Amino acid sequence: MALSRKIAIAVLVIVLLIGGALFWLSRGDTADLSVEDVAGTDPVLQDPAAESFPTVKIAEPVGWAADQSPMPAEGLEVARFAEGLDHPRTLYTLPNGDVLVALTRAPAKDGGSDGIMGTIRGWIEGFLFSKAGSAGESANRIVLLRDADGDGIAETQKVLLEEGLDSPSGMAWLDSTLYVANHNAVLAFPYTLGTDTVTGTPRKLMDLPGGGGHWMRNLELSPDGQSLFVAVGSVSNIGEAGMEAEEGRAMIWEYDLEAGRQRQFAVGLRNPNGMDFSPWTGELWTTVNERDMLGSDLVPDYLTNVPVGAQYGWPWVYYKSNIDRRVEAPMPDYLMEYTRKPEYALGPHVAALGMVFAREGHVMGEDFASGVFVAQHGSWNRKPPSGY
């Protein structure tokens, strides 16, 4: 058989395999429950339906036309604050009202090869990421947005920082220092409020386990300014890469700014994202993205307080008393005796990200004067979609 024919047959087989995989993924599991059923303080947790392949239902981003905008709640308005940004993912408002935005994507994967199946998985993953609008190289920039005249539009849009950035996400500022979390380290940059440049050499505060399936690293300063909290997600869904690969992950770290050392603050959190301190109790709270491939109705993402030393069960347990039988790693002794139940379920696969508590002053009116605001990315693996 001629070499060209062999190549053509091989290409055809690969195309058929990819096409078949995409078709199979597009079928998946359809939810029996509404998002509201699997939300709140007492969510319905039905029996798990373990999947060999995830349900895939990706919402294709279309953007907003010049005359379009999101529909706000009654009494609120939405304005286009800034545009033309290369994949903005996280925001941070400085004390003077300036806004920082991180332009970022997932870090580049290591070279290496996982064979033909790894190549096929990579192509499928690339297709899905492209469909969701998240494929491409990370811009690795932090941009300053300034609305000096208060008209709701940032007339200043300038790159504040790009040197030393590697898939940045978390940001925080205190006492002329801008803290930035790359996917693999937390850095401290000298920065004076009101200026539009960062000068000086950054200090590395701590290394972080880099990359992985959950690569974003959010930051939150304690109200007393003594500690910096760092959220680090797992590398995998349920520890299938081995628990050695999860070392230092699926947890919130606390870094003591004066002593210059870190400790594990809370663990068993598959993918903690937004963090904020309650203005009423002073406790740290976080949003967490729970595990996949147990069907469209499981497991709900959640919002919870995070006491020091808290354990939330990942990967062995979800919602305190539900064992995930798929996990191969041995469960630690007595884990279920000290695993905490999350405070509030947000619904299955909604991908809860940023969060912030309402503060005094009623900035958004009486209807939004208390409670917590949670930004949701929206699902990629639920039929019908959730979190939009």
mmCIF file of C-alpha atoms in Angstrom, residues 4-293:
data_model
loop_
_atom_site.group_PDB
_atom_site.id
_atom_site.type_symbol
_atom_site.label_atom_id
_atom_site.label_comp_id
_atom_site.label_asym_id
_atom_site.label_seq_id
_atom_site.Cartn_x
_atom_site.Cartn_y
_atom_site.Cartn_z
ATOM 1 C CA SER A 4 0.215 8.427 0.781
ATOM 2 C CA ARG A 5 -2.767 6.070 1.020
ATOM 3 C CA LYS A 6 -1.711 4.899 4.475
ATOM 4 C CA ILE A 7 -1.460 8.507 5.612
ATOM 5 C CA ALA A 8 -4.892 9.290 4.155
ATOM 6 C CA ILE A 9 -6.442 6.301 5.951
ATOM 7 C CA ALA A 10 -4.772 7.282 9.229
ATOM 8 C CA VAL A 11 -6.052 10.853 8.926
ATOM 9 C CA LEU A 12 -9.554 9.560 8.136
ATOM 10 C CA VAL A 13 -9.510 7.276 11.185
ATOM 11 C CA ILE A 14 -8.424 10.161 13.420
ATOM 12 C CA VAL A 15 -11.138 12.423 12.011
ATOM 13 C CA LEU A 16 -13.758 9.712 12.573
ATOM 14 C CA LEU A 17 -12.545 9.154 16.139
ATOM 15 C CA ILE A 18 -12.691 12.857 16.927
ATOM 16 C CA GLY A 19 -16.079 13.226 15.264
ATOM 17 C CA GLY A 20 -17.437 10.226 17.129
ATOM 18 C CA ALA A 21 -16.099 11.533 20.428
ATOM 19 C CA LEU A 22 -17.653 14.954 19.870
ATOM 20 C CA PHE A 23 -20.983 13.357 18.918
ATOM 21 C CA TRP A 24 -20.921 11.169 22.021
ATOM 22 C CA LEU A 25 -20.050 14.100 24.259
ATOM 23 C CA SER A 26 -22.867 16.174 22.793
ATOM 24 C CA ARG A 27 -25.473 13.605 23.916
ATOM 25 C CA GLY A 28 -24.723 13.264 27.617
ATOM 26 C CA ASP A 29 -27.005 13.302 30.636
ATOM 27 C CA THR A 30 -30.084 15.534 30.832
ATOM 28 C CA ALA A 31 -30.978 17.063 34.198
ATOM 29 C CA ASP A 32 -34.058 15.829 36.067
ATOM 30 C CA LEU A 33 -33.990 18.677 38.574
ATOM 31 C CA SER A 34 -34.069 22.435 38.192
ATOM 32 C CA VAL A 35 -31.113 24.546 39.275
ATOM 33 C CA GLU A 36 -33.283 25.891 42.109
ATOM 34 C CA ASP A 37 -33.881 22.342 43.387
ATOM 35 C CA VAL A 38 -30.135 21.887 43.823
ATOM 36 C CA ALA A 39 -29.532 25.277 45.458
ATOM 37 C CA GLY A 40 -29.992 26.871 48.866
ATOM 38 C CA THR A 41 -29.340 25.654 52.388
ATOM 39 C CA ASP A 42 -30.951 22.233 51.800
ATOM 40 C CA PRO A 43 -30.240 21.204 48.194
ATOM 41 C CA VAL A 44 -31.661 18.036 46.676
ATOM 42 C CA LEU A 45 -28.771 15.610 46.163
ATOM 43 C CA GLN A 46 -29.970 12.736 44.024
ATOM 44 C CA ASP A 47 -28.101 9.480 43.538
ATOM 45 C CA PRO A 48 -24.918 9.981 41.511
ATOM 46 C CA ALA A 49 -24.851 8.891 37.874
ATOM 47 C CA ALA A 50 -21.160 8.350 37.192
ATOM 48 C CA GLU A 51 -20.137 9.141 33.610
ATOM 49 C CA SER A 52 -17.271 7.663 31.611
ATOM 50 C CA PHE A 53 -17.374 10.758 29.415
ATOM 51 C CA PRO A 54 -18.599 14.170 30.558
ATOM 52 C CA THR A 55 -21.805 15.707 29.332
ATOM 53 C CA VAL A 56 -20.776 18.622 27.100
ATOM 54 C CA LYS A 57 -23.019 21.591 26.404
ATOM 55 C CA ILE A 58 -20.921 24.661 25.676
ATOM 56 C CA ALA A 59 -22.509 28.066 25.215
ATOM 57 C CA GLU A 60 -20.877 29.777 22.252
ATOM 58 C CA PRO A 61 -19.950 33.387 23.108
ATOM 59 C CA VAL A 62 -21.320 35.980 20.679
ATOM 60 C CA GLY A 63 -20.436 39.247 22.415
ATOM 61 C CA TRP A 64 -22.454 42.447 22.698
ATOM 62 C CA ALA A 65 -23.150 44.675 19.712
ATOM 63 C CA ALA A 66 -22.515 48.405 20.085
ATOM 64 C CA ASP A 67 -26.168 49.046 20.941
ATOM 65 C CA GLN A 68 -26.547 46.034 23.265
ATOM 66 C CA SER A 69 -25.855 45.461 26.951
ATOM 67 C CA PRO A 70 -26.739 43.003 29.722
ATOM 68 C CA MET A 71 -30.214 43.487 31.190
ATOM 69 C CA PRO A 72 -29.908 44.917 34.724
ATOM 70 C CA ALA A 73 -32.244 44.356 37.655
ATOM 71 C CA GLU A 74 -34.961 46.932 38.206
ATOM 72 C CA GLY A 75 -33.534 50.210 39.480
ATOM 73 C CA LEU A 76 -30.020 49.561 38.162
ATOM 74 C CA GLU A 77 -28.188 50.593 34.992
ATOM 75 C CA VAL A 78 -25.412 48.958 32.981
ATOM 76 C CA ALA A 79 -22.714 50.973 31.186
ATOM 77 C CA ARG A 80 -19.828 49.853 28.982
ATOM 78 C CA PHE A 81 -16.955 50.805 31.280
ATOM 79 C CA ALA A 82 -14.114 49.618 29.002
ATOM 80 C CA GLU A 83 -13.761 47.566 25.818
ATOM 81 C CA GLY A 84 -11.161 46.192 23.427
ATOM 82 C CA LEU A 85 -9.524 44.106 26.168
ATOM 83 C CA ASP A 86 -7.806 40.788 25.423
ATOM 84 C CA HIS A 87 -9.699 38.202 27.486
ATOM 85 C CA PRO A 88 -10.214 40.064 30.792
ATOM 86 C CA ARG A 89 -10.764 37.582 33.645
ATOM 87 C CA THR A 90 -10.428 39.301 37.024
ATOM 88 C CA LEU A 91 -11.057 42.808 38.385
ATOM 89 C CA TYR A 92 -9.723 44.644 41.414
ATOM 90 C CA THR A 93 -10.868 48.081 42.579
ATOM 91 C CA LEU A 94 -8.170 50.162 44.251
ATOM 92 C CA PRO A 95 -8.993 52.422 47.229
ATOM 93 C CA ASN A 96 -8.922 55.535 45.004
ATOM 94 C CA GLY A 97 -11.499 54.076 42.593
ATOM 95 C CA ASP A 98 -9.096 53.009 39.851
ATOM 96 C CA VAL A 99 -9.833 49.543 38.489
ATOM 97 C CA LEU A 100 -7.260 46.900 37.593
ATOM 98 C CA VAL A 101 -8.114 44.133 35.140
ATOM 99 C CA ALA A 102 -6.022 41.024 34.483
ATOM 100 C CA LEU A 103 -5.813 39.996 30.821
ATOM 101 C CA THR A 104 -5.035 36.320 31.080
ATOM 102 C CA ARG A 105 -5.547 32.783 29.849
ATOM 103 C CA ALA A 106 -4.375 29.366 30.972
ATOM 104 C CA PRO A 107 -0.603 28.851 30.958
ATOM 105 C CA ALA A 108 0.972 26.974 28.085
ATOM 106 C CA LYS A 109 1.129 23.234 28.642
ATOM 107 C CA ASP A 110 4.394 21.348 28.774
ATOM 108 C CA GLY A 111 5.639 19.902 25.494
ATOM 109 C CA GLY A 112 5.831 16.145 25.685
ATOM 110 C CA SER A 113 3.530 13.614 24.107
ATOM 111 C CA ASP A 114 0.890 11.285 25.489
ATOM 112 C CA GLY A 115 0.740 9.211 22.309
ATOM 113 C CA ILE A 116 -1.987 9.176 19.700
ATOM 114 C CA MET A 117 -4.843 9.191 22.254
ATOM 115 C CA GLY A 118 -3.251 12.101 24.057
ATOM 116 C CA THR A 119 -3.005 13.936 20.752
ATOM 117 C CA ILE A 120 -6.676 13.256 20.007
ATOM 118 C CA ARG A 121 -7.668 14.431 23.493
ATOM 119 C CA GLY A 122 -5.622 17.559 22.925
ATOM 120 C CA TRP A 123 -7.401 18.284 19.639
ATOM 121 C CA ILE A 124 -10.820 17.755 21.227
ATOM 122 C CA GLU A 125 -9.870 19.955 24.173
ATOM 123 C CA GLY A 126 -8.584 22.633 21.824
ATOM 124 C CA PHE A 127 -11.830 22.541 19.859
ATOM 125 C CA LEU A 128 -13.940 22.885 23.003
ATOM 126 C CA PHE A 129 -11.790 25.720 24.392
ATOM 127 C CA SER A 130 -11.972 27.499 21.055
ATOM 128 C CA LYS A 131 -15.756 27.141 20.995
ATOM 129 C CA ALA A 132 -15.946 28.636 24.488
ATOM 130 C CA GLY A 133 -13.676 31.527 23.523
ATOM 131 C CA SER A 134 -10.889 30.646 25.958
ATOM 132 C CA ALA A 135 -8.274 29.221 23.597
ATOM 133 C CA GLY A 136 -5.130 31.133 22.763
ATOM 134 C CA GLU A 137 -1.999 32.551 24.358
ATOM 135 C CA SER A 138 -2.253 34.494 27.598
ATOM 136 C CA ALA A 139 -1.790 38.265 27.193
ATOM 137 C CA ASN A 140 -0.117 38.393 30.637
ATOM 138 C CA ARG A 141 -0.959 42.029 31.334
ATOM 139 C CA ILE A 142 -2.630 44.042 34.065
ATOM 140 C CA VAL A 143 -4.424 47.096 32.690
ATOM 141 C CA LEU A 144 -5.325 50.242 34.634
ATOM 142 C CA LEU A 145 -8.829 51.619 34.016
ATOM 143 C CA ARG A 146 -9.543 55.126 35.336
ATOM 144 C CA ASP A 147 -12.827 57.031 35.251
ATOM 145 C CA ALA A 148 -11.644 60.426 36.489
ATOM 146 C CA ASP A 149 -14.830 62.341 35.642
ATOM 147 C CA GLY A 150 -17.218 59.760 37.102
ATOM 148 C CA ASP A 151 -19.339 59.301 33.975
ATOM 149 C CA GLY A 152 -19.174 55.497 34.098
ATOM 150 C CA ILE A 153 -16.649 55.207 31.252
ATOM 151 C CA ALA A 154 -12.917 54.653 31.771
ATOM 152 C CA GLU A 155 -11.242 57.332 29.686
ATOM 153 C CA THR A 156 -7.829 56.036 30.779
ATOM 154 C CA GLN A 157 -6.897 52.519 29.696
ATOM 155 C CA LYS A 158 -3.202 51.790 30.098
ATOM 156 C CA VAL A 159 -1.048 48.712 30.589
ATOM 157 C CA LEU A 160 0.125 49.013 34.174
ATOM 158 C CA LEU A 161 2.152 45.830 34.390
ATOM 159 C CA GLU A 162 3.341 42.967 32.218
ATOM 160 C CA GLU A 163 6.926 42.254 33.258
ATOM 161 C CA GLY A 164 7.051 39.122 35.411
ATOM 162 C CA LEU A 165 3.462 38.057 34.770
ATOM 163 C CA ASP A 166 2.575 34.471 33.890
ATOM 164 C CA SER A 167 -1.171 33.771 33.647
ATOM 165 C CA PRO A 168 -1.964 36.303 36.400
ATOM 166 C CA SER A 169 -5.351 36.395 38.117
ATOM 167 C CA GLY A 170 -5.526 37.410 41.786
ATOM 168 C CA MET A 171 -4.722 41.016 42.750
ATOM 169 C CA ALA A 172 -4.655 42.951 46.025
ATOM 170 C CA TRP A 173 -3.144 46.257 47.185
ATOM 171 C CA LEU A 174 -1.984 47.518 50.578
ATOM 172 C CA ASP A 175 0.552 50.100 51.770
ATOM 173 C CA SER A 176 2.118 50.913 48.380
ATOM 174 C CA THR A 177 2.382 47.241 47.436
ATOM 175 C CA LEU A 178 0.470 45.503 44.649
ATOM 176 C CA TYR A 179 0.173 41.760 45.189
ATOM 177 C CA VAL A 180 -0.333 39.595 42.105
ATOM 178 C CA ALA A 181 -0.904 35.851 41.893
ATOM 179 C CA ASN A 182 0.552 34.170 38.833
ATOM 180 C CA HIS A 183 -0.499 30.579 38.284
ATOM 181 C CA ASN A 184 2.753 29.463 39.924
ATOM 182 C CA ALA A 185 3.743 32.175 42.426
ATOM 183 C CA VAL A 186 2.597 35.183 44.453
ATOM 184 C CA LEU A 187 4.554 38.374 43.733
ATOM 185 C CA ALA A 188 4.697 41.789 45.419
ATOM 186 C CA PHE A 189 5.275 44.900 43.282
ATOM 187 C CA PRO A 190 5.929 48.431 44.596
ATOM 188 C CA TYR A 191 3.051 50.630 43.422
ATOM 189 C CA THR A 192 1.858 54.101 44.435
ATOM 190 C CA LEU A 193 -1.864 54.807 44.172
ATOM 191 C CA GLY A 194 -2.833 57.246 41.441
ATOM 192 C CA THR A 195 0.184 56.556 39.238
ATOM 193 C CA ASP A 196 -0.017 54.654 35.977
ATOM 194 C CA THR A 197 3.252 52.745 36.073
ATOM 195 C CA VAL A 198 4.841 50.064 38.218
ATOM 196 C CA THR A 199 8.551 50.481 38.812
ATOM 197 C CA GLY A 200 10.987 48.420 40.791
ATOM 198 C CA THR A 201 11.728 44.724 41.055
ATOM 199 C CA PRO A 202 9.014 42.404 42.376
ATOM 200 C CA ARG A 203 9.504 40.190 45.419
ATOM 201 C CA LYS A 204 8.391 36.572 45.336
ATOM 202 C CA LEU A 205 6.368 35.819 48.449
ATOM 203 C CA MET A 206 5.681 32.148 47.811
ATOM 204 C CA ASP A 207 5.756 29.521 45.101
ATOM 205 C CA LEU A 208 2.494 27.890 44.064
ATOM 206 C CA PRO A 209 1.829 24.592 42.276
ATOM 207 C CA GLY A 210 1.538 25.739 38.679
ATOM 208 C CA GLY A 211 -0.901 25.016 35.882
ATOM 209 C CA GLY A 212 -3.361 22.190 36.203
ATOM 210 C CA GLY A 213 -7.014 21.988 35.316
ATOM 211 C CA HIS A 214 -7.734 24.879 37.689
ATOM 212 C CA TRP A 215 -4.949 27.408 37.211
ATOM 213 C CA MET A 216 -6.448 30.687 38.490
ATOM 214 C CA ARG A 217 -5.174 31.892 41.875
ATOM 215 C CA ASN A 218 -7.305 34.489 43.653
ATOM 216 C CA LEU A 219 -6.083 36.707 46.492
ATOM 217 C CA GLU A 220 -7.764 38.349 49.489
ATOM 218 C CA LEU A 221 -6.225 40.492 52.229
ATOM 219 C CA SER A 222 -7.414 40.069 55.802
ATOM 220 C CA PRO A 223 -9.234 43.118 57.218
ATOM 221 C CA ASP A 224 -6.326 43.823 59.587
ATOM 222 C CA GLY A 225 -3.812 43.706 56.723
ATOM 223 C CA GLN A 226 -1.738 41.025 58.440
ATOM 224 C CA SER A 227 -2.434 38.098 56.107
ATOM 225 C CA LEU A 228 -2.845 37.405 52.411
ATOM 226 C CA PHE A 229 -5.102 34.489 51.472
ATOM 227 C CA VAL A 230 -4.474 32.508 48.275
ATOM 228 C CA ALA A 231 -7.026 30.173 46.645
ATOM 229 C CA VAL A 232 -5.505 27.234 44.744
ATOM 230 C CA GLY A 233 -7.669 24.740 42.835
ATOM 231 C CA SER A 234 -7.011 21.067 42.165
ATOM 232 C CA VAL A 235 -5.112 19.794 39.157
ATOM 233 C CA SER A 236 -7.833 17.237 38.372
ATOM 234 C CA ASN A 237 -11.497 16.386 38.825
ATOM 235 C CA ILE A 238 -11.310 13.772 41.607
ATOM 236 C CA GLY A 239 -7.605 13.107 42.119
ATOM 237 C CA GLU A 240 -7.307 10.829 39.095
ATOM 238 C CA ALA A 241 -3.764 12.100 38.474
ATOM 239 C CA GLY A 242 -2.755 10.751 41.897
ATOM 240 C CA MET A 243 -2.793 12.606 45.200
ATOM 241 C CA GLU A 244 0.906 13.402 44.836
ATOM 242 C CA ALA A 245 -0.048 15.693 41.949
ATOM 243 C CA GLU A 246 -2.502 17.477 44.273
ATOM 244 C CA GLU A 247 0.093 18.466 46.853
ATOM 245 C CA GLY A 248 -0.501 22.088 47.852
ATOM 246 C CA ARG A 249 -3.734 22.238 45.847
ATOM 247 C CA ALA A 250 -7.482 22.206 46.506
ATOM 248 C CA MET A 251 -7.006 24.536 49.443
ATOM 249 C CA ILE A 252 -6.727 28.099 50.671
ATOM 250 C CA TRP A 253 -3.304 29.234 51.853
ATOM 251 C CA GLU A 254 -2.645 31.983 54.388
ATOM 252 C CA TYR A 255 0.547 34.028 54.007
ATOM 253 C CA ASP A 256 1.722 36.037 57.034
ATOM 254 C CA LEU A 257 2.983 39.308 55.543
ATOM 255 C CA GLU A 258 5.088 40.247 58.569
ATOM 256 C CA ALA A 259 6.608 36.848 59.322
ATOM 257 C CA GLY A 260 7.021 35.910 55.652
ATOM 258 C CA ARG A 261 5.695 32.371 55.986
ATOM 259 C CA GLN A 262 2.626 30.478 54.829
ATOM 260 C CA ARG A 263 0.327 27.783 56.194
ATOM 261 C CA GLN A 264 -2.565 25.710 54.912
ATOM 262 C CA PHE A 265 -5.665 27.567 56.104
ATOM 263 C CA ALA A 266 -8.431 25.263 54.790
ATOM 264 C CA VAL A 267 -8.395 22.113 52.645
ATOM 265 C CA GLY A 268 -10.651 19.767 50.693
ATOM 266 C CA LEU A 269 -11.918 22.584 48.454
ATOM 267 C CA ARG A 270 -11.856 21.301 44.870
ATOM 268 C CA ASN A 271 -11.610 24.694 43.195
ATOM 269 C CA PRO A 272 -11.996 27.702 45.517
ATOM 270 C CA ASN A 273 -12.402 30.956 43.602
ATOM 271 C CA GLY A 274 -13.738 34.253 44.921
ATOM 272 C CA MET A 275 -13.000 35.193 48.529
ATOM 273 C CA ASP A 276 -14.234 37.955 50.819
ATOM 274 C CA PHE A 277 -14.578 38.646 54.526
ATOM 275 C CA SER A 278 -18.057 39.007 55.960
ATOM 276 C CA PRO A 279 -18.613 42.571 57.206
ATOM 277 C CA TRP A 280 -20.927 41.140 59.895
ATOM 278 C CA THR A 281 -18.962 38.210 61.333
ATOM 279 C CA GLY A 282 -15.412 38.859 60.109
ATOM 280 C CA GLU A 283 -15.181 35.314 58.704
ATOM 281 C CA LEU A 284 -13.553 34.430 55.401
ATOM 282 C CA TRP A 285 -16.002 33.107 52.781
ATOM 283 C CA THR A 286 -15.373 31.564 49.379
ATOM 284 C CA THR A 287 -17.105 30.177 46.298
ATOM 285 C CA VAL A 288 -16.142 26.642 45.270
ATOM 286 C CA ASN A 289 -16.557 24.762 41.987
ATOM 287 C CA GLU A 290 -17.424 21.156 42.791
ATOM 288 C CA ARG A 291 -16.678 17.928 40.897
ATOM 289 C CA ASP A 292 -17.886 16.807 37.468
ATOM 290 C CA MET A 293 -19.086 13.646 35.714
#
